Amino acid sequence: TIDSISQLSGLVHAKLESALHPASMFFWYRDPNEFAEASSSNPLLTPPDFPIDGRWLSWLEERAAPMELPLPPEAGLSRQQIRWFAARDVNLVIPIADSDDRLAGVLLLGPKKSEEPYGASDRRLLLSIANQVAVVRENLRLKAQVSDEQRIRHDVLAHLDRRSVNLLKECP
């Protein structure tokens, strides 16, 4: 079973590496309005500067499909963002949408080591993987939420028990 986002990203990384052999791979996720690096094929190229500003993320969210770089001008990438992708040799961007069809993350892939382009079947596979990642990620967040609520409930009841507070009242 997968218990964390890092385990999830490690599994995705291993499966994509064996299936498609990308030269580079970055897996980013949004939590709660911030992007954070979850996995990378090159730790030296993973500074916390994922380009979240501008309109390109909402443009990608509307498309809900893998997109090759360079993105068209209407995507709204700045020169700095274009350089960011180029420095990491990213040429395919796969949106990860949650159950509300909101952008939950982005999978970024470099070219295949075989130098073959990503075909239609590759894109379908990647979109399917992105959908599964979104489901697992949502389940992880729900489990964490339930666990936090149980911990809080336990702490509150333990605190009340020490004070000998009578929580049960009988009607005469």
Short mmCIF file of N, CA and C in Angstrom, two decimals:
data_model
loop_
_atom_site.label_atom_id
_atom_site.label_comp_id
_atom_site.label_asym_id
_atom_site.label_seq_id
_atom_site.Cartn_x
_atom_site.Cartn_y
_atom_site.Cartn_z
N THR A 1 0.84 -1.19 0.00
CA THR A 1 0.00 0.00 0.00
C THR A 1 0.88 1.25 0.00
N ILE A 2 0.31 2.32 -0.51
CA ILE A 2 0.99 3.60 -0.57
C ILE A 2 0.54 4.43 0.64
N ASP A 3 1.50 4.91 1.42
CA ASP A 3 1.17 5.65 2.63
C ASP A 3 1.56 7.12 2.58
N SER A 4 2.26 7.54 1.53
CA SER A 4 2.70 8.93 1.46
C SER A 4 2.84 9.37 0.01
N ILE A 5 2.87 10.67 -0.17
CA ILE A 5 3.04 11.23 -1.50
C ILE A 5 4.42 10.89 -2.05
N SER A 6 5.42 10.77 -1.17
CA SER A 6 6.76 10.40 -1.66
C SER A 6 6.79 8.96 -2.15
N GLN A 7 6.06 8.05 -1.49
CA GLN A 7 5.97 6.68 -1.99
C GLN A 7 5.24 6.65 -3.33
N LEU A 8 4.18 7.43 -3.43
CA LEU A 8 3.42 7.51 -4.67
C LEU A 8 4.31 8.01 -5.81
N SER A 9 5.03 9.08 -5.57
CA SER A 9 5.88 9.63 -6.63
C SER A 9 7.01 8.67 -6.98
N GLY A 10 7.53 7.95 -5.99
CA GLY A 10 8.57 6.95 -6.26
C GLY A 10 8.05 5.83 -7.15
N LEU A 11 6.83 5.38 -6.87
CA LEU A 11 6.23 4.34 -7.68
C LEU A 11 5.98 4.82 -9.11
N VAL A 12 5.43 6.03 -9.24
CA VAL A 12 5.19 6.60 -10.58
C VAL A 12 6.51 6.73 -11.33
N HIS A 13 7.52 7.22 -10.64
CA HIS A 13 8.84 7.39 -11.25
C HIS A 13 9.37 6.05 -11.78
N ALA A 14 9.30 5.02 -10.93
CA ALA A 14 9.83 3.70 -11.33
C ALA A 14 9.05 3.12 -12.51
N LYS A 15 7.73 3.22 -12.48
CA LYS A 15 6.91 2.65 -13.55
C LYS A 15 7.13 3.38 -14.87
N LEU A 16 7.18 4.72 -14.81
CA LEU A 16 7.39 5.47 -16.04
C LEU A 16 8.80 5.26 -16.59
N GLU A 17 9.75 5.14 -15.70
CA GLU A 17 11.13 4.88 -16.12
C GLU A 17 11.22 3.56 -16.88
N SER A 18 10.55 2.53 -16.37
CA SER A 18 10.62 1.23 -17.04
C SER A 18 9.77 1.17 -18.31
N ALA A 19 8.69 1.94 -18.36
CA ALA A 19 7.79 1.88 -19.52
C ALA A 19 8.21 2.81 -20.66
N LEU A 20 8.59 4.04 -20.33
CA LEU A 20 8.83 5.04 -21.38
C LEU A 20 10.28 5.52 -21.47
N HIS A 21 11.07 5.30 -20.45
CA HIS A 21 12.47 5.71 -20.42
C HIS A 21 12.69 7.20 -20.70
N PRO A 22 12.01 8.10 -19.95
CA PRO A 22 12.25 9.52 -20.18
C PRO A 22 13.63 9.93 -19.65
N ALA A 23 14.26 10.89 -20.32
CA ALA A 23 15.57 11.37 -19.90
C ALA A 23 15.49 12.12 -18.57
N SER A 24 14.38 12.79 -18.33
CA SER A 24 14.18 13.49 -17.06
C SER A 24 12.71 13.42 -16.71
N MET A 25 12.44 13.53 -15.41
CA MET A 25 11.06 13.42 -14.94
C MET A 25 10.91 14.21 -13.65
N PHE A 26 9.85 15.02 -13.60
CA PHE A 26 9.53 15.79 -12.40
C PHE A 26 8.05 15.60 -12.11
N PHE A 27 7.73 15.38 -10.87
CA PHE A 27 6.35 15.18 -10.46
C PHE A 27 6.06 16.23 -9.40
N TRP A 28 5.14 17.14 -9.71
CA TRP A 28 4.81 18.25 -8.81
C TRP A 28 3.34 18.12 -8.41
N TYR A 29 3.03 18.52 -7.19
CA TYR A 29 1.64 18.48 -6.75
C TYR A 29 1.30 19.76 -6.02
N ARG A 30 0.03 20.09 -6.03
CA ARG A 30 -0.47 21.31 -5.39
C ARG A 30 -1.01 20.94 -4.02
N ASP A 31 -0.62 21.70 -3.03
CA ASP A 31 -1.11 21.40 -1.69
C ASP A 31 -1.06 22.63 -0.80
N PRO A 32 -2.14 23.07 -0.38
CA PRO A 32 -3.40 23.54 -0.91
C PRO A 32 -3.29 24.65 -1.92
N ASN A 33 -2.70 25.39 -2.40
CA ASN A 33 -2.54 26.39 -3.41
C ASN A 33 -1.07 26.60 -3.71
N GLU A 34 -0.25 25.66 -3.33
CA GLU A 34 1.18 25.76 -3.53
C GLU A 34 1.65 24.52 -4.28
N PHE A 35 2.63 24.68 -5.11
CA PHE A 35 3.20 23.50 -5.73
C PHE A 35 4.44 23.11 -4.95
N ALA A 36 4.66 21.83 -4.82
CA ALA A 36 5.84 21.34 -4.12
C ALA A 36 6.41 20.17 -4.90
N GLU A 37 7.72 20.05 -4.89
CA GLU A 37 8.39 18.99 -5.63
C GLU A 37 8.19 17.68 -4.88
N ALA A 38 7.80 16.65 -5.60
CA ALA A 38 7.59 15.35 -4.98
C ALA A 38 8.61 14.33 -5.48
N SER A 39 9.06 14.46 -6.70
CA SER A 39 9.99 13.47 -7.23
C SER A 39 10.72 14.06 -8.42
N SER A 40 11.95 13.67 -8.56
CA SER A 40 12.71 14.17 -9.69
C SER A 40 13.76 13.15 -10.09
N SER A 41 14.03 13.10 -11.37
CA SER A 41 15.09 12.21 -11.84
C SER A 41 16.46 12.84 -11.64
N ASN A 42 16.51 14.16 -11.41
CA ASN A 42 17.77 14.86 -11.19
C ASN A 42 17.61 15.83 -10.03
N PRO A 43 18.03 15.42 -8.82
CA PRO A 43 17.85 16.27 -7.64
C PRO A 43 18.55 17.63 -7.75
N LEU A 44 19.55 17.74 -8.61
CA LEU A 44 20.25 19.01 -8.75
C LEU A 44 19.40 20.06 -9.46
N LEU A 45 18.37 19.62 -10.16
CA LEU A 45 17.53 20.55 -10.92
C LEU A 45 16.14 20.69 -10.32
N THR A 46 16.04 20.59 -9.02
CA THR A 46 14.72 20.68 -8.40
C THR A 46 14.64 21.79 -7.35
N PRO A 47 15.03 23.00 -7.69
CA PRO A 47 14.85 24.07 -6.72
C PRO A 47 13.37 24.35 -6.52
N PRO A 48 13.00 24.95 -5.40
CA PRO A 48 11.58 25.19 -5.13
C PRO A 48 11.04 26.39 -5.90
N ASP A 49 11.30 26.45 -7.18
CA ASP A 49 10.89 27.61 -7.97
C ASP A 49 9.98 27.20 -9.12
N PHE A 50 9.16 26.17 -8.89
CA PHE A 50 8.24 25.75 -9.93
C PHE A 50 7.41 26.95 -10.37
N PRO A 51 7.30 27.19 -11.68
CA PRO A 51 6.63 28.41 -12.17
C PRO A 51 5.11 28.37 -11.98
N ILE A 52 4.65 28.86 -10.81
CA ILE A 52 3.21 28.83 -10.52
C ILE A 52 2.52 30.14 -10.86
N ASP A 53 3.29 31.17 -11.17
CA ASP A 53 2.66 32.45 -11.51
C ASP A 53 2.28 32.49 -12.98
N GLY A 54 1.42 33.40 -13.31
CA GLY A 54 0.97 33.50 -14.69
C GLY A 54 -0.26 32.66 -14.92
N ARG A 55 -0.73 32.66 -16.14
CA ARG A 55 -1.99 31.97 -16.44
C ARG A 55 -1.80 30.59 -17.06
N TRP A 56 -0.58 30.13 -17.20
CA TRP A 56 -0.35 28.87 -17.90
C TRP A 56 -0.96 27.68 -17.17
N LEU A 57 -1.03 27.70 -15.84
CA LEU A 57 -1.62 26.58 -15.10
C LEU A 57 -3.12 26.49 -15.34
N SER A 58 -3.81 27.62 -15.34
CA SER A 58 -5.25 27.58 -15.62
C SER A 58 -5.48 27.19 -17.08
N TRP A 59 -4.60 27.62 -17.97
CA TRP A 59 -4.68 27.22 -19.38
C TRP A 59 -4.54 25.70 -19.49
N LEU A 60 -3.58 25.13 -18.76
CA LEU A 60 -3.35 23.69 -18.77
C LEU A 60 -4.54 22.95 -18.15
N GLU A 61 -5.09 23.51 -17.08
CA GLU A 61 -6.25 22.91 -16.41
C GLU A 61 -7.44 22.81 -17.37
N GLU A 62 -7.63 23.82 -18.19
CA GLU A 62 -8.73 23.83 -19.16
C GLU A 62 -8.54 22.77 -20.25
N ARG A 63 -7.30 22.48 -20.60
CA ARG A 63 -7.01 21.52 -21.68
C ARG A 63 -7.16 20.08 -21.19
N ALA A 64 -6.74 19.81 -19.96
CA ALA A 64 -6.81 18.46 -19.36
C ALA A 64 -6.23 17.38 -20.28
N ALA A 65 -5.13 17.69 -20.94
CA ALA A 65 -4.48 16.73 -21.84
C ALA A 65 -2.98 16.97 -21.82
N PRO A 66 -2.19 15.94 -22.10
CA PRO A 66 -0.74 16.15 -22.19
C PRO A 66 -0.42 17.16 -23.29
N MET A 67 0.52 18.05 -22.99
CA MET A 67 0.89 19.11 -23.93
C MET A 67 2.40 19.09 -24.13
N GLU A 68 2.80 19.19 -25.39
CA GLU A 68 4.23 19.26 -25.70
C GLU A 68 4.72 20.68 -25.59
N LEU A 69 5.98 20.82 -25.19
CA LEU A 69 6.60 22.12 -25.17
C LEU A 69 7.34 22.32 -26.48
N PRO A 70 7.44 23.50 -26.97
CA PRO A 70 6.97 24.73 -26.33
C PRO A 70 5.45 24.85 -26.43
N LEU A 71 4.88 25.39 -25.35
CA LEU A 71 3.44 25.64 -25.33
C LEU A 71 3.12 26.81 -26.25
N PRO A 72 1.93 26.87 -26.79
CA PRO A 72 1.57 27.99 -27.66
C PRO A 72 1.53 29.30 -26.87
N PRO A 73 1.65 30.44 -27.56
CA PRO A 73 1.67 31.74 -26.88
C PRO A 73 0.44 31.99 -25.99
N GLU A 74 -0.73 31.46 -26.38
CA GLU A 74 -1.93 31.70 -25.58
C GLU A 74 -1.86 31.03 -24.20
N ALA A 75 -0.89 30.13 -24.00
CA ALA A 75 -0.70 29.52 -22.67
C ALA A 75 -0.19 30.55 -21.68
N GLY A 76 0.48 31.58 -22.17
CA GLY A 76 0.91 32.67 -21.31
C GLY A 76 2.20 32.43 -20.54
N LEU A 77 3.09 31.60 -21.05
CA LEU A 77 4.38 31.41 -20.38
C LEU A 77 5.27 32.64 -20.57
N SER A 78 5.91 33.05 -19.50
CA SER A 78 6.86 34.16 -19.59
C SER A 78 8.19 33.62 -20.12
N ARG A 79 9.10 34.52 -20.48
CA ARG A 79 10.42 34.09 -20.95
C ARG A 79 11.15 33.31 -19.85
N GLN A 80 11.00 33.77 -18.62
CA GLN A 80 11.65 33.10 -17.49
C GLN A 80 11.10 31.68 -17.32
N GLN A 81 9.80 31.51 -17.48
CA GLN A 81 9.20 30.18 -17.36
C GLN A 81 9.65 29.28 -18.51
N ILE A 82 9.75 29.83 -19.70
CA ILE A 82 10.23 29.06 -20.85
C ILE A 82 11.66 28.59 -20.59
N ARG A 83 12.48 29.47 -20.02
CA ARG A 83 13.86 29.09 -19.67
C ARG A 83 13.88 28.02 -18.59
N TRP A 84 12.96 28.12 -17.64
CA TRP A 84 12.87 27.14 -16.55
C TRP A 84 12.66 25.74 -17.14
N PHE A 85 11.69 25.61 -18.04
CA PHE A 85 11.41 24.32 -18.66
C PHE A 85 12.59 23.85 -19.51
N ALA A 86 13.21 24.76 -20.25
CA ALA A 86 14.34 24.40 -21.11
C ALA A 86 15.53 23.92 -20.27
N ALA A 87 15.80 24.57 -19.14
CA ALA A 87 16.92 24.18 -18.29
C ALA A 87 16.75 22.77 -17.74
N ARG A 88 15.52 22.33 -17.62
CA ARG A 88 15.24 20.99 -17.09
C ARG A 88 14.93 19.99 -18.20
N ASP A 89 15.06 20.41 -19.44
CA ASP A 89 14.84 19.56 -20.61
C ASP A 89 13.45 18.93 -20.61
N VAL A 90 12.46 19.72 -20.21
CA VAL A 90 11.07 19.25 -20.19
C VAL A 90 10.46 19.48 -21.56
N ASN A 91 9.86 18.43 -22.12
CA ASN A 91 9.17 18.64 -23.38
C ASN A 91 7.76 18.08 -23.41
N LEU A 92 7.27 17.53 -22.27
CA LEU A 92 5.90 17.07 -22.19
C LEU A 92 5.36 17.38 -20.79
N VAL A 93 4.19 18.01 -20.76
CA VAL A 93 3.54 18.40 -19.52
C VAL A 93 2.21 17.67 -19.43
N ILE A 94 2.02 16.92 -18.33
CA ILE A 94 0.79 16.15 -18.15
C ILE A 94 0.08 16.67 -16.92
N PRO A 95 -1.12 17.24 -17.09
CA PRO A 95 -1.85 17.74 -15.92
C PRO A 95 -2.41 16.59 -15.09
N ILE A 96 -2.44 16.77 -13.79
CA ILE A 96 -3.04 15.80 -12.88
C ILE A 96 -4.25 16.50 -12.28
N ALA A 97 -5.44 16.03 -12.66
CA ALA A 97 -6.69 16.68 -12.22
C ALA A 97 -7.34 15.86 -11.11
N ASP A 98 -7.89 16.56 -10.10
CA ASP A 98 -8.56 15.86 -9.01
C ASP A 98 -10.00 15.54 -9.40
N SER A 99 -10.78 15.03 -8.45
CA SER A 99 -12.16 14.60 -8.76
C SER A 99 -13.06 15.77 -9.14
N ASP A 100 -12.67 16.99 -8.81
CA ASP A 100 -13.44 18.18 -9.19
C ASP A 100 -12.91 18.80 -10.49
N ASP A 101 -12.04 18.07 -11.19
CA ASP A 101 -11.39 18.54 -12.42
C ASP A 101 -10.56 19.80 -12.21
N ARG A 102 -10.04 19.97 -11.01
CA ARG A 102 -9.12 21.06 -10.73
C ARG A 102 -7.70 20.52 -10.81
N LEU A 103 -6.78 21.36 -11.18
CA LEU A 103 -5.40 20.94 -11.32
C LEU A 103 -4.82 20.60 -9.94
N ALA A 104 -4.46 19.34 -9.75
CA ALA A 104 -3.91 18.87 -8.47
C ALA A 104 -2.40 18.72 -8.55
N GLY A 105 -1.86 18.70 -9.75
CA GLY A 105 -0.43 18.54 -9.92
C GLY A 105 -0.06 18.51 -11.38
N VAL A 106 1.22 18.35 -11.63
CA VAL A 106 1.73 18.31 -12.99
C VAL A 106 2.87 17.30 -13.04
N LEU A 107 2.86 16.47 -14.06
CA LEU A 107 3.95 15.56 -14.34
C LEU A 107 4.71 16.12 -15.53
N LEU A 108 6.01 16.30 -15.37
CA LEU A 108 6.84 16.89 -16.42
C LEU A 108 7.84 15.84 -16.89
N LEU A 109 7.89 15.60 -18.19
CA LEU A 109 8.80 14.60 -18.73
C LEU A 109 9.73 15.21 -19.77
N GLY A 110 10.96 14.75 -19.73
CA GLY A 110 11.91 15.09 -20.77
C GLY A 110 11.74 14.15 -21.94
N PRO A 111 12.56 14.28 -22.96
CA PRO A 111 12.44 13.40 -24.13
C PRO A 111 12.76 11.96 -23.74
N LYS A 112 12.26 11.03 -24.54
CA LYS A 112 12.60 9.63 -24.33
C LYS A 112 14.08 9.42 -24.64
N LYS A 113 14.70 8.52 -23.90
CA LYS A 113 16.11 8.20 -24.15
C LYS A 113 16.30 7.61 -25.55
N SER A 114 15.26 7.00 -26.07
CA SER A 114 15.33 6.43 -27.43
C SER A 114 15.22 7.51 -28.51
N GLU A 115 14.94 8.73 -28.10
CA GLU A 115 14.76 9.87 -28.99
C GLU A 115 13.51 9.76 -29.86
N GLU A 116 12.65 8.79 -29.57
CA GLU A 116 11.36 8.68 -30.25
C GLU A 116 10.40 9.67 -29.61
N PRO A 117 9.50 10.25 -30.38
CA PRO A 117 8.51 11.17 -29.78
C PRO A 117 7.46 10.38 -28.98
N TYR A 118 6.80 11.08 -28.07
CA TYR A 118 5.70 10.47 -27.33
C TYR A 118 4.51 10.34 -28.28
N GLY A 119 4.03 9.13 -28.45
CA GLY A 119 2.92 8.88 -29.36
C GLY A 119 1.58 8.99 -28.66
N ALA A 120 0.52 8.75 -29.42
CA ALA A 120 -0.84 8.84 -28.88
C ALA A 120 -1.06 7.82 -27.77
N SER A 121 -0.53 6.61 -27.91
CA SER A 121 -0.71 5.60 -26.86
C SER A 121 0.08 5.98 -25.60
N ASP A 122 1.25 6.60 -25.78
CA ASP A 122 2.01 7.09 -24.63
C ASP A 122 1.21 8.15 -23.87
N ARG A 123 0.60 9.05 -24.61
CA ARG A 123 -0.19 10.13 -23.99
C ARG A 123 -1.40 9.58 -23.24
N ARG A 124 -2.07 8.58 -23.83
CA ARG A 124 -3.21 7.96 -23.14
C ARG A 124 -2.75 7.29 -21.86
N LEU A 125 -1.62 6.59 -21.93
CA LEU A 125 -1.06 5.95 -20.74
C LEU A 125 -0.73 6.99 -19.67
N LEU A 126 -0.09 8.07 -20.07
CA LEU A 126 0.30 9.11 -19.13
C LEU A 126 -0.92 9.78 -18.49
N LEU A 127 -1.95 10.02 -19.27
CA LEU A 127 -3.17 10.62 -18.73
C LEU A 127 -3.86 9.65 -17.76
N SER A 128 -3.84 8.38 -18.09
CA SER A 128 -4.41 7.37 -17.20
C SER A 128 -3.63 7.31 -15.88
N ILE A 129 -2.31 7.35 -15.96
CA ILE A 129 -1.48 7.37 -14.75
C ILE A 129 -1.76 8.62 -13.95
N ALA A 130 -1.87 9.76 -14.61
CA ALA A 130 -2.16 11.02 -13.91
C ALA A 130 -3.50 10.93 -13.18
N ASN A 131 -4.50 10.32 -13.80
CA ASN A 131 -5.80 10.16 -13.14
C ASN A 131 -5.68 9.27 -11.90
N GLN A 132 -4.92 8.19 -12.01
CA GLN A 132 -4.73 7.30 -10.86
C GLN A 132 -3.95 7.98 -9.75
N VAL A 133 -2.95 8.77 -10.11
CA VAL A 133 -2.18 9.53 -9.12
C VAL A 133 -3.12 10.47 -8.37
N ALA A 134 -4.02 11.13 -9.09
CA ALA A 134 -4.97 12.05 -8.45
C ALA A 134 -5.86 11.33 -7.45
N VAL A 135 -6.32 10.13 -7.79
CA VAL A 135 -7.19 9.36 -6.90
C VAL A 135 -6.42 8.95 -5.64
N VAL A 136 -5.21 8.43 -5.82
CA VAL A 136 -4.41 8.00 -4.67
C VAL A 136 -4.06 9.20 -3.80
N ARG A 137 -3.70 10.31 -4.42
CA ARG A 137 -3.36 11.51 -3.66
C ARG A 137 -4.55 12.00 -2.84
N GLU A 138 -5.74 11.98 -3.44
CA GLU A 138 -6.94 12.39 -2.73
C GLU A 138 -7.23 11.46 -1.55
N ASN A 139 -7.04 10.16 -1.77
CA ASN A 139 -7.22 9.19 -0.68
C ASN A 139 -6.23 9.44 0.45
N LEU A 140 -4.99 9.75 0.11
CA LEU A 140 -3.99 10.05 1.13
C LEU A 140 -4.39 11.28 1.94
N ARG A 141 -4.88 12.30 1.27
CA ARG A 141 -5.31 13.52 1.97
C ARG A 141 -6.50 13.24 2.87
N LEU A 142 -7.47 12.43 2.40
CA LEU A 142 -8.62 12.09 3.23
C LEU A 142 -8.21 11.28 4.45
N LYS A 143 -7.31 10.31 4.27
CA LYS A 143 -6.81 9.53 5.40
C LYS A 143 -6.13 10.43 6.43
N ALA A 144 -5.33 11.36 5.95
CA ALA A 144 -4.64 12.28 6.86
C ALA A 144 -5.64 13.14 7.61
N GLN A 145 -6.68 13.58 6.93
CA GLN A 145 -7.71 14.40 7.55
C GLN A 145 -8.43 13.62 8.64
N VAL A 146 -8.81 12.39 8.36
CA VAL A 146 -9.49 11.55 9.35
C VAL A 146 -8.56 11.28 10.53
N SER A 147 -7.32 11.01 10.26
CA SER A 147 -6.35 10.75 11.32
C SER A 147 -6.19 11.98 12.22
N ASP A 148 -6.11 13.16 11.62
CA ASP A 148 -6.00 14.40 12.40
C ASP A 148 -7.23 14.61 13.27
N GLU A 149 -8.41 14.36 12.71
CA GLU A 149 -9.65 14.53 13.49
C GLU A 149 -9.72 13.55 14.64
N GLN A 150 -9.29 12.31 14.42
CA GLN A 150 -9.28 11.32 15.49
C GLN A 150 -8.30 11.71 16.59
N ARG A 151 -7.13 12.21 16.20
CA ARG A 151 -6.13 12.64 17.18
C ARG A 151 -6.66 13.80 18.01
N ILE A 152 -7.31 14.76 17.37
CA ILE A 152 -7.86 15.91 18.08
C ILE A 152 -8.95 15.46 19.04
N ARG A 153 -9.83 14.59 18.58
CA ARG A 153 -10.91 14.08 19.43
C ARG A 153 -10.33 13.38 20.66
N HIS A 154 -9.31 12.55 20.43
CA HIS A 154 -8.67 11.83 21.53
C HIS A 154 -8.05 12.80 22.52
N ASP A 155 -7.33 13.82 22.01
CA ASP A 155 -6.68 14.81 22.89
C ASP A 155 -7.71 15.57 23.71
N VAL A 156 -8.82 15.97 23.11
CA VAL A 156 -9.85 16.71 23.82
C VAL A 156 -10.48 15.85 24.90
N LEU A 157 -10.82 14.62 24.56
CA LEU A 157 -11.43 13.72 25.56
C LEU A 157 -10.45 13.40 26.68
N ALA A 158 -9.18 13.22 26.37
CA ALA A 158 -8.18 12.98 27.41
C ALA A 158 -8.05 14.18 28.33
N HIS A 159 -8.10 15.37 27.77
CA HIS A 159 -8.01 16.60 28.56
C HIS A 159 -9.22 16.73 29.48
N LEU A 160 -10.41 16.44 28.97
CA LEU A 160 -11.63 16.53 29.78
C LEU A 160 -11.64 15.46 30.86
N ASP A 161 -11.12 14.27 30.57
CA ASP A 161 -11.10 13.18 31.53
C ASP A 161 -10.23 13.53 32.74
N ARG A 162 -9.11 14.21 32.50
CA ARG A 162 -8.23 14.62 33.61
C ARG A 162 -8.93 15.58 34.56
N ARG A 163 -9.81 16.36 34.04
CA ARG A 163 -10.52 17.35 34.87
C ARG A 163 -11.78 16.76 35.50
N SER A 164 -12.03 15.50 35.23
CA SER A 164 -13.22 14.80 35.74
C SER A 164 -14.50 15.52 35.37
N VAL A 165 -14.56 15.96 34.15
CA VAL A 165 -15.75 16.63 33.66
C VAL A 165 -16.78 15.56 33.32
N ASN A 166 -18.00 15.73 33.81
CA ASN A 166 -19.06 14.78 33.55
C ASN A 166 -19.75 15.17 32.25
N LEU A 167 -19.49 14.39 31.20
CA LEU A 167 -20.06 14.72 29.90
C LEU A 167 -21.47 14.21 29.72
N LEU A 168 -21.88 13.27 30.54
CA LEU A 168 -23.19 12.67 30.40
C LEU A 168 -24.12 13.24 31.46
N LYS A 169 -25.19 13.83 31.06
CA LYS A 169 -26.17 14.40 31.99
C LYS A 169 -27.47 13.63 31.83
N GLU A 170 -28.09 13.30 32.95
CA GLU A 170 -29.37 12.60 32.90
C GLU A 170 -30.48 13.58 33.17
N CYS A 171 -31.54 13.40 32.44
CA CYS A 171 -32.73 14.23 32.67
C CYS A 171 -33.51 13.61 33.83
N PRO A 172 -33.86 14.41 34.85
CA PRO A 172 -34.57 13.84 36.02
C PRO A 172 -35.99 13.36 35.68
#
